[in-house]
GROMACS .gro file of C-alpha atoms in nm:
model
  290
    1UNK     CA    1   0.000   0.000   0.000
    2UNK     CA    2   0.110   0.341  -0.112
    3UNK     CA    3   0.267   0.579   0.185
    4UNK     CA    4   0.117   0.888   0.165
    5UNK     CA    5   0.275   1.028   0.468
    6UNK     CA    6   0.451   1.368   0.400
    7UNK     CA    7   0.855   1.329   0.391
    8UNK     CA    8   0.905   1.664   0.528
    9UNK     CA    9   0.885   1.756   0.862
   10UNK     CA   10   0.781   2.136   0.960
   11UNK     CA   11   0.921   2.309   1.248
   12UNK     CA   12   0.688   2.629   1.406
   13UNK     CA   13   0.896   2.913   1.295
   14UNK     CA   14   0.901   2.767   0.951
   15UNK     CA   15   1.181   2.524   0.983
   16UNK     CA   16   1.170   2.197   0.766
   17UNK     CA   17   1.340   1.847   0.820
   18UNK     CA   18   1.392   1.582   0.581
   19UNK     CA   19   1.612   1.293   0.500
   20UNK     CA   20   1.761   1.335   0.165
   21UNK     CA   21   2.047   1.129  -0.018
   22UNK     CA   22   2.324   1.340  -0.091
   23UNK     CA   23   2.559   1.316  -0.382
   24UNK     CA   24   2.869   1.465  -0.462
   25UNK     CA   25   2.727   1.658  -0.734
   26UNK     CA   26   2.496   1.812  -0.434
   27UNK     CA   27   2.696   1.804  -0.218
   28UNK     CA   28   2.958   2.068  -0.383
   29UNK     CA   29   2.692   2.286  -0.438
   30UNK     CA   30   2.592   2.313  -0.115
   31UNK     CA   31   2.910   2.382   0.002
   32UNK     CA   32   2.930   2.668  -0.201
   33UNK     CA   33   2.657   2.789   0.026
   34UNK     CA   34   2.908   2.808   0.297
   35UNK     CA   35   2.851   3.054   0.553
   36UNK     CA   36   3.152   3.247   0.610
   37UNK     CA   37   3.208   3.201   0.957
   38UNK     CA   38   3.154   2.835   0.983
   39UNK     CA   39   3.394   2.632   1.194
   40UNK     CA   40   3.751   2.548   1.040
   41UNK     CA   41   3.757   2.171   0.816
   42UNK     CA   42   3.836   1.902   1.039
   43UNK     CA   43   4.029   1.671   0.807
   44UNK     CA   44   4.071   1.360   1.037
   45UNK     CA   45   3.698   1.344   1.096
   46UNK     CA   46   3.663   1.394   0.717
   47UNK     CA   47   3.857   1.089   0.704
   48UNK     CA   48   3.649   0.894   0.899
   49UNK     CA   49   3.393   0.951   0.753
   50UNK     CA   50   3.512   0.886   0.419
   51UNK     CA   51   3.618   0.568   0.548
   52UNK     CA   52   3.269   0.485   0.708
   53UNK     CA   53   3.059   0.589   0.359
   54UNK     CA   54   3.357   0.393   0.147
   55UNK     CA   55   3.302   0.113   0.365
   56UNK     CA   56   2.907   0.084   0.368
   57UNK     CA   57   2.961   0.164   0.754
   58UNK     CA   58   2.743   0.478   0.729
   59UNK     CA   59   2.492   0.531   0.971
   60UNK     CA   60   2.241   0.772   1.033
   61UNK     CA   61   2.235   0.921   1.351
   62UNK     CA   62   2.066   1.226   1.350
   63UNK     CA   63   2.280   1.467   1.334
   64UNK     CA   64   2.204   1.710   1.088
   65UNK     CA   65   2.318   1.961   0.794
   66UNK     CA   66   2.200   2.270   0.835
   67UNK     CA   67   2.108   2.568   0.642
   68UNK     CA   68   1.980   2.905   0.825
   69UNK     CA   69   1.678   3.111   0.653
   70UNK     CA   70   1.921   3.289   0.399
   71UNK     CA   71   1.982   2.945   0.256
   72UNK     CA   72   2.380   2.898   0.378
   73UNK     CA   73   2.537   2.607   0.492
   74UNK     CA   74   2.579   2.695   0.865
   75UNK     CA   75   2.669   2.328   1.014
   76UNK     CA   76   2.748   2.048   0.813
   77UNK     CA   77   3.059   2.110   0.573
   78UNK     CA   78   3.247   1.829   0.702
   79UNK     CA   79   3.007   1.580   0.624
   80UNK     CA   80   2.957   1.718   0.268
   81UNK     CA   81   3.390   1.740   0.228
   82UNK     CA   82   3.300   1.361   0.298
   83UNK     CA   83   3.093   1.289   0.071
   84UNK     CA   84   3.293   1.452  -0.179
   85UNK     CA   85   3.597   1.299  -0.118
   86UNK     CA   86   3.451   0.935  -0.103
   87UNK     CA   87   3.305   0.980  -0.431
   88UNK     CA   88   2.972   0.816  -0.315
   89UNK     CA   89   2.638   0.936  -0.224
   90UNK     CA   90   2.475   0.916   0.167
   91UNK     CA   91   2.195   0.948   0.378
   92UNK     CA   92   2.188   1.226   0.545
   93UNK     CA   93   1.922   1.398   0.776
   94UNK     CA   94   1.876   1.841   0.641
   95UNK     CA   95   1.751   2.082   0.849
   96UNK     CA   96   1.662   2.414   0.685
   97UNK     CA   97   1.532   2.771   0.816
   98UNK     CA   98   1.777   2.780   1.143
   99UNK     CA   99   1.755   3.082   1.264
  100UNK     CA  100   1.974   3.339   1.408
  101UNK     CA  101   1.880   3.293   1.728
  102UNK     CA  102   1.940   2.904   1.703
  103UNK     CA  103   2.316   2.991   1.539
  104UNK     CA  104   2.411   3.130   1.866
  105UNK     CA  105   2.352   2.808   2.077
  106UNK     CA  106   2.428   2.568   1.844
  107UNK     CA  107   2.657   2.292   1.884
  108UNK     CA  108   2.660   2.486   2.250
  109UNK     CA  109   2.533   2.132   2.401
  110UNK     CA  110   2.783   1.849   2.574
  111UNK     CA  111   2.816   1.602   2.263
  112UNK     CA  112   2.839   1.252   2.346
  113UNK     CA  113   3.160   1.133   2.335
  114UNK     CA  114   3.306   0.739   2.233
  115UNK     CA  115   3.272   0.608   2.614
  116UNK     CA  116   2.948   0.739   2.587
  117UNK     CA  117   2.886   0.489   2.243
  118UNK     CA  118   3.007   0.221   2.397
  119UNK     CA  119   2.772   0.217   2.690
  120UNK     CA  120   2.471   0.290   2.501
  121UNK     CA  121   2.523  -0.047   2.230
  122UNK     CA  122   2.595  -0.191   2.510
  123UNK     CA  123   2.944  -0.243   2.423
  124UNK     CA  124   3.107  -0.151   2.742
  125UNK     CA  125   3.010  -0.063   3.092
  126UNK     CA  126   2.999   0.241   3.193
  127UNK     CA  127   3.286   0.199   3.466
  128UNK     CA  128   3.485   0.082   3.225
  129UNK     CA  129   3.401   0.246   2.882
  130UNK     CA  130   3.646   0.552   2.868
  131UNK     CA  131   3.930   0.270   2.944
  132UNK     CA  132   3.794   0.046   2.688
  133UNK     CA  133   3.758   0.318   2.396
  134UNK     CA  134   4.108   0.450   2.462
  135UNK     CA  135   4.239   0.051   2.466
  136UNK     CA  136   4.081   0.014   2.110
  137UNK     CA  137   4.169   0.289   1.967
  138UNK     CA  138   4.529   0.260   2.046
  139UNK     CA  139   4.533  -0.111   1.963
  140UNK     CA  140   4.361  -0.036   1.619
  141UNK     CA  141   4.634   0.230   1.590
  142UNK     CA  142   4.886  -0.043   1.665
  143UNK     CA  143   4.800  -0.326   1.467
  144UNK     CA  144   4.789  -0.037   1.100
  145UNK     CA  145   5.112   0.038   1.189
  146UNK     CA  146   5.056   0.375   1.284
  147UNK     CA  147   5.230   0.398   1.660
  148UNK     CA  148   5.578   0.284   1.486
  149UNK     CA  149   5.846   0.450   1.756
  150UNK     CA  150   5.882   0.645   2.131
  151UNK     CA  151   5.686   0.981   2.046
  152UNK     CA  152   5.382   0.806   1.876
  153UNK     CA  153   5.110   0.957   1.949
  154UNK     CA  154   4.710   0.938   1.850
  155UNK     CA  155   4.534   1.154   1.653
  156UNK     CA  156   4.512   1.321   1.296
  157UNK     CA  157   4.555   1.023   1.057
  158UNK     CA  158   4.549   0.760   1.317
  159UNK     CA  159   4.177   0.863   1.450
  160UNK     CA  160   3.880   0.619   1.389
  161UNK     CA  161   3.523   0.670   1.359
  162UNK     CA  162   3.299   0.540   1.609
  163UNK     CA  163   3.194   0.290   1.394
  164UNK     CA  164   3.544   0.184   1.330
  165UNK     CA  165   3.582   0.179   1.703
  166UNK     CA  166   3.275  -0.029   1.754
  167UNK     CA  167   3.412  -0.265   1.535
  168UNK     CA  168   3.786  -0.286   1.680
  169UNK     CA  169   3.613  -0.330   2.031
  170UNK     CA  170   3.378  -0.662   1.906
  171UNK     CA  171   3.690  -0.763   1.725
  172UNK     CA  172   3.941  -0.794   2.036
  173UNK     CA  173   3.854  -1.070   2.306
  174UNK     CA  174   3.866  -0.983   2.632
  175UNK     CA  175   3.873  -0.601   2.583
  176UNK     CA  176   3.719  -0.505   2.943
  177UNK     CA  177   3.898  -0.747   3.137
  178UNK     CA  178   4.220  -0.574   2.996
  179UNK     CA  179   4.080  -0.236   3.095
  180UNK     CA  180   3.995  -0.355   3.439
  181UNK     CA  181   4.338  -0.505   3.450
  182UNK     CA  182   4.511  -0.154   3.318
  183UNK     CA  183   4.294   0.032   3.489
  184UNK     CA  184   4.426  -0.154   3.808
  185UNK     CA  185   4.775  -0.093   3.680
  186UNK     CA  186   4.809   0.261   3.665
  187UNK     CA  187   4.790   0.248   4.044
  188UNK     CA  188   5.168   0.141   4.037
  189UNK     CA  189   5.249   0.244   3.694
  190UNK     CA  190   5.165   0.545   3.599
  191UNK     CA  191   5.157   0.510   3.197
  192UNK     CA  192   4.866   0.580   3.004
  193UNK     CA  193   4.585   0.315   3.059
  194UNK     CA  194   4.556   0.316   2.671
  195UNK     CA  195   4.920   0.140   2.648
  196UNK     CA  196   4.880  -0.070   2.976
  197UNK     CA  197   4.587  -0.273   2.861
  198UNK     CA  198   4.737  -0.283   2.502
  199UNK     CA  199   5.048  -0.447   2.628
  200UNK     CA  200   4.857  -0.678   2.810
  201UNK     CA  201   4.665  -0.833   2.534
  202UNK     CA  202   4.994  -0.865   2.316
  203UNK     CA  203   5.145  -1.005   2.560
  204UNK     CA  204   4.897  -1.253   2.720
  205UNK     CA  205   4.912  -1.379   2.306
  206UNK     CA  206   5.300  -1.472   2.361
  207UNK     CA  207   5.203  -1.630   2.734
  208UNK     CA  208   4.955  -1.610   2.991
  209UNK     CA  209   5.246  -1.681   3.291
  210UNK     CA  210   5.447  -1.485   3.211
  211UNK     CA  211   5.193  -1.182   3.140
  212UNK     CA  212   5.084  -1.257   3.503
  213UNK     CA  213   5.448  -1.280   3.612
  214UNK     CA  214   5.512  -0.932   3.464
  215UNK     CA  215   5.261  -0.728   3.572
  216UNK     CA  216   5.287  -0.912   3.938
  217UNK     CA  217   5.630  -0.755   3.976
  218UNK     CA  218   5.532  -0.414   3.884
  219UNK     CA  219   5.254  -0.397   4.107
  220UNK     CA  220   5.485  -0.575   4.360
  221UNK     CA  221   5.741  -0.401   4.332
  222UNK     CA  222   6.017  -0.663   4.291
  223UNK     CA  223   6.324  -0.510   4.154
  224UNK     CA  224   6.650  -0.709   4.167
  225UNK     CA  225   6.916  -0.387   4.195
  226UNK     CA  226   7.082  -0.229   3.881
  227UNK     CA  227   7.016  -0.367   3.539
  228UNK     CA  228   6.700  -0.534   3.665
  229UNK     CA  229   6.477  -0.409   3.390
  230UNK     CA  230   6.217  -0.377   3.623
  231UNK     CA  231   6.384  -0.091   3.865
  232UNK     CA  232   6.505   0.096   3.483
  233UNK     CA  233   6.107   0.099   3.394
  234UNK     CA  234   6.029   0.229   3.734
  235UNK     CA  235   6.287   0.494   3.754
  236UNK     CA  236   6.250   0.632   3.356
  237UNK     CA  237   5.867   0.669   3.440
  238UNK     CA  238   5.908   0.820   3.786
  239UNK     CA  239   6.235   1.065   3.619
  240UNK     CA  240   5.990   1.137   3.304
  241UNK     CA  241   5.676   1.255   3.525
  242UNK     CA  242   5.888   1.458   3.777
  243UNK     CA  243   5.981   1.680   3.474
  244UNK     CA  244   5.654   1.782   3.423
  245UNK     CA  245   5.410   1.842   3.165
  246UNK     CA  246   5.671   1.886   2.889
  247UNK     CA  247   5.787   1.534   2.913
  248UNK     CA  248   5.445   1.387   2.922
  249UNK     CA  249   5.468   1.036   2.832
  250UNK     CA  250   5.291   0.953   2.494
  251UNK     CA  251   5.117   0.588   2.386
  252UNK     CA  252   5.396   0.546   2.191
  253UNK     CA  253   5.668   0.651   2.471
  254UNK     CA  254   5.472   0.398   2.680
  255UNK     CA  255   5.424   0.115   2.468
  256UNK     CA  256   5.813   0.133   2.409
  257UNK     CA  257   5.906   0.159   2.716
  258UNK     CA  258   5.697  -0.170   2.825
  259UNK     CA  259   5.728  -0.395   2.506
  260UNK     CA  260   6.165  -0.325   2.562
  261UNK     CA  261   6.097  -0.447   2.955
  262UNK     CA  262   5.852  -0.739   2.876
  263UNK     CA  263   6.157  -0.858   2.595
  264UNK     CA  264   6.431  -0.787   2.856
  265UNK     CA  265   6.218  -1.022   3.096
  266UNK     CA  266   6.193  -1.271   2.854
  267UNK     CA  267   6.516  -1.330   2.786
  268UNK     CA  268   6.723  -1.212   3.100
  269UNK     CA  269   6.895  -0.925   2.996
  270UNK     CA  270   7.044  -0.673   3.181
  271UNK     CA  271   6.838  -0.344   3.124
  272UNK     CA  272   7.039  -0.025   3.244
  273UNK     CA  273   6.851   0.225   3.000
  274UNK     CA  274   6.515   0.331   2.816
  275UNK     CA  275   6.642   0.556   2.524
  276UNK     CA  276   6.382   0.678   2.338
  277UNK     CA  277   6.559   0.892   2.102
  278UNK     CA  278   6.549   1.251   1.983
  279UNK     CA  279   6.395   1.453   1.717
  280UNK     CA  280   6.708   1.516   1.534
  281UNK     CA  281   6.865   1.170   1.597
  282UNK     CA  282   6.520   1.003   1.541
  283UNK     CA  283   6.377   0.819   1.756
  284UNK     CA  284   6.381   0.452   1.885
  285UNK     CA  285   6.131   0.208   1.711
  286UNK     CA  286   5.904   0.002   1.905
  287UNK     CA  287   6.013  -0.352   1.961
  288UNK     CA  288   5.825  -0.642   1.875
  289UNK     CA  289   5.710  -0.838   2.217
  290UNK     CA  290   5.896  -1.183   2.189
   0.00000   0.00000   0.00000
């Protein structure tokens, strides 16, 4: 049976709502509707969502573009860069008539962020979301090869969507038992939960003893005297927080220093130092657990 239900939705100052499916063709004309004032491009979420439309991962959320009663493009250019640049069309929700009173609040709200995502699917609990996202994303990160050396960091071409990060979280087992394990960690180690619970699932691959064994003597505190590599990780953590905010250690910085001490362990070497490097000498790549 025919639907003969109207598609677009009208507002009480005049403003409309529909869904439409947005082309590139469309979409470059409506970003030369640009307002003038609209936020700067964001070109790692462009990239994620190129990813997500490329992929078929597109979703439609709600969040809308936006065009005030003049007819500019007041919130939405990133999505329509997107679209662009993946060469595809998407479903998109358009809301049109904003006016200037609704410009001044807008985007004004607290926006859900990816521990937020993960408790609503259900992905996470809530205690242990934030831990979880930030595990994910880091192992994701990881695995592409994009934390390669000491001052890795996240961000810019290494971000994911949220449907990317949905998908890392399903795809690694025992994801919140490693965040309840980091989380537990950073009481006697204080390196980013992020590279904590990433170490421990790469290493609890290799074996499940010794990953016990490891994390036993940091929280234990069982240090056998210089060269111990144990005492060097404890010291180069304690030495790079007591210098402050400029030596803030990085996912990278961390997952060095603890993949170098979990090999050392392994294989009973004397560990006097954690170089990580320097900008002009380069610096040190990230070992391979063994």
């Amino acid at each position: 049976m025919k639907n003969d239900a109207p598609t677009v939705a009208h507002g009480p100052s005049g403003e409309t709502a529909e869904y439409v499916f947005v082309t590139p063709e469309l979409a470059v004309s409506w970003l030369a509707l640009n307002i003038d004032n609209n936020r700067n491009v964001r070109k790692s979420r462009i990239n994620g969502y190129v990813r997500d439309i490329q992929s078929d991962r597109w979703v439609i959320t709600g969040e809308a573009i936006k065009f005030d009663t003049a007819g500019r493009l007041v919130d939405g250019q990133n999505r329509c860069q997107a679209i662009v640049a993946a060469g595809k069309g998407a479903w998109v929700l358009v809301v049109r008539g904003i006016s200037e009173d609704a410009l001044v609040v807008l985007d004004s709200g607290s926006s859900r962020n990816a521990g937020d995502m993960l408790v609503i699917t259900g992905l996470a609990d809530r205690a242990d979301a934030k831990d979880v996202g930030a595990i994910a994303r880091l192992y994701a990160a990881y695995q592409a090869g994009d934390v390669k050396h000491a001052a890795s960091n996240l961000g810019g071409s290494t971000g994911i969507t949220k449907s990317e990060l949905a998908e890392a979280v399903l795809a690694i087992p025992d994801i919140e038992f490693a965040a309840r394990h980091a989380r537990g960690m950073y009481r006697y180690l204080r390196l980013p939960v992020s590279a904590l619970g990433v170490a421990f699932l790469e290493f609890s691959k290799l074996d499940v003893d010794d990953t016990a064994e490891f994390f036993n003597r940091i929280r234990d505190g069982i240090q056998n005297g210089p060269g111990d590599p144990f005492l060097t990780l404890s010291r180069r953590v304690s030495n790079d927080l007591q210098a402050g905010a400029s030596r803030r250690i990085v996912p990278g910085q961390a997952l060095f220093y603890l993949f170098r001490t979990w090999n050392a362990f392994r294989e009973g070497e004397q560990l006097v130092k954690l170089q990580i490097g320097s900008p002009q000498a380069g610096f040190t790549p990230i070992p391979v657990p063994k």
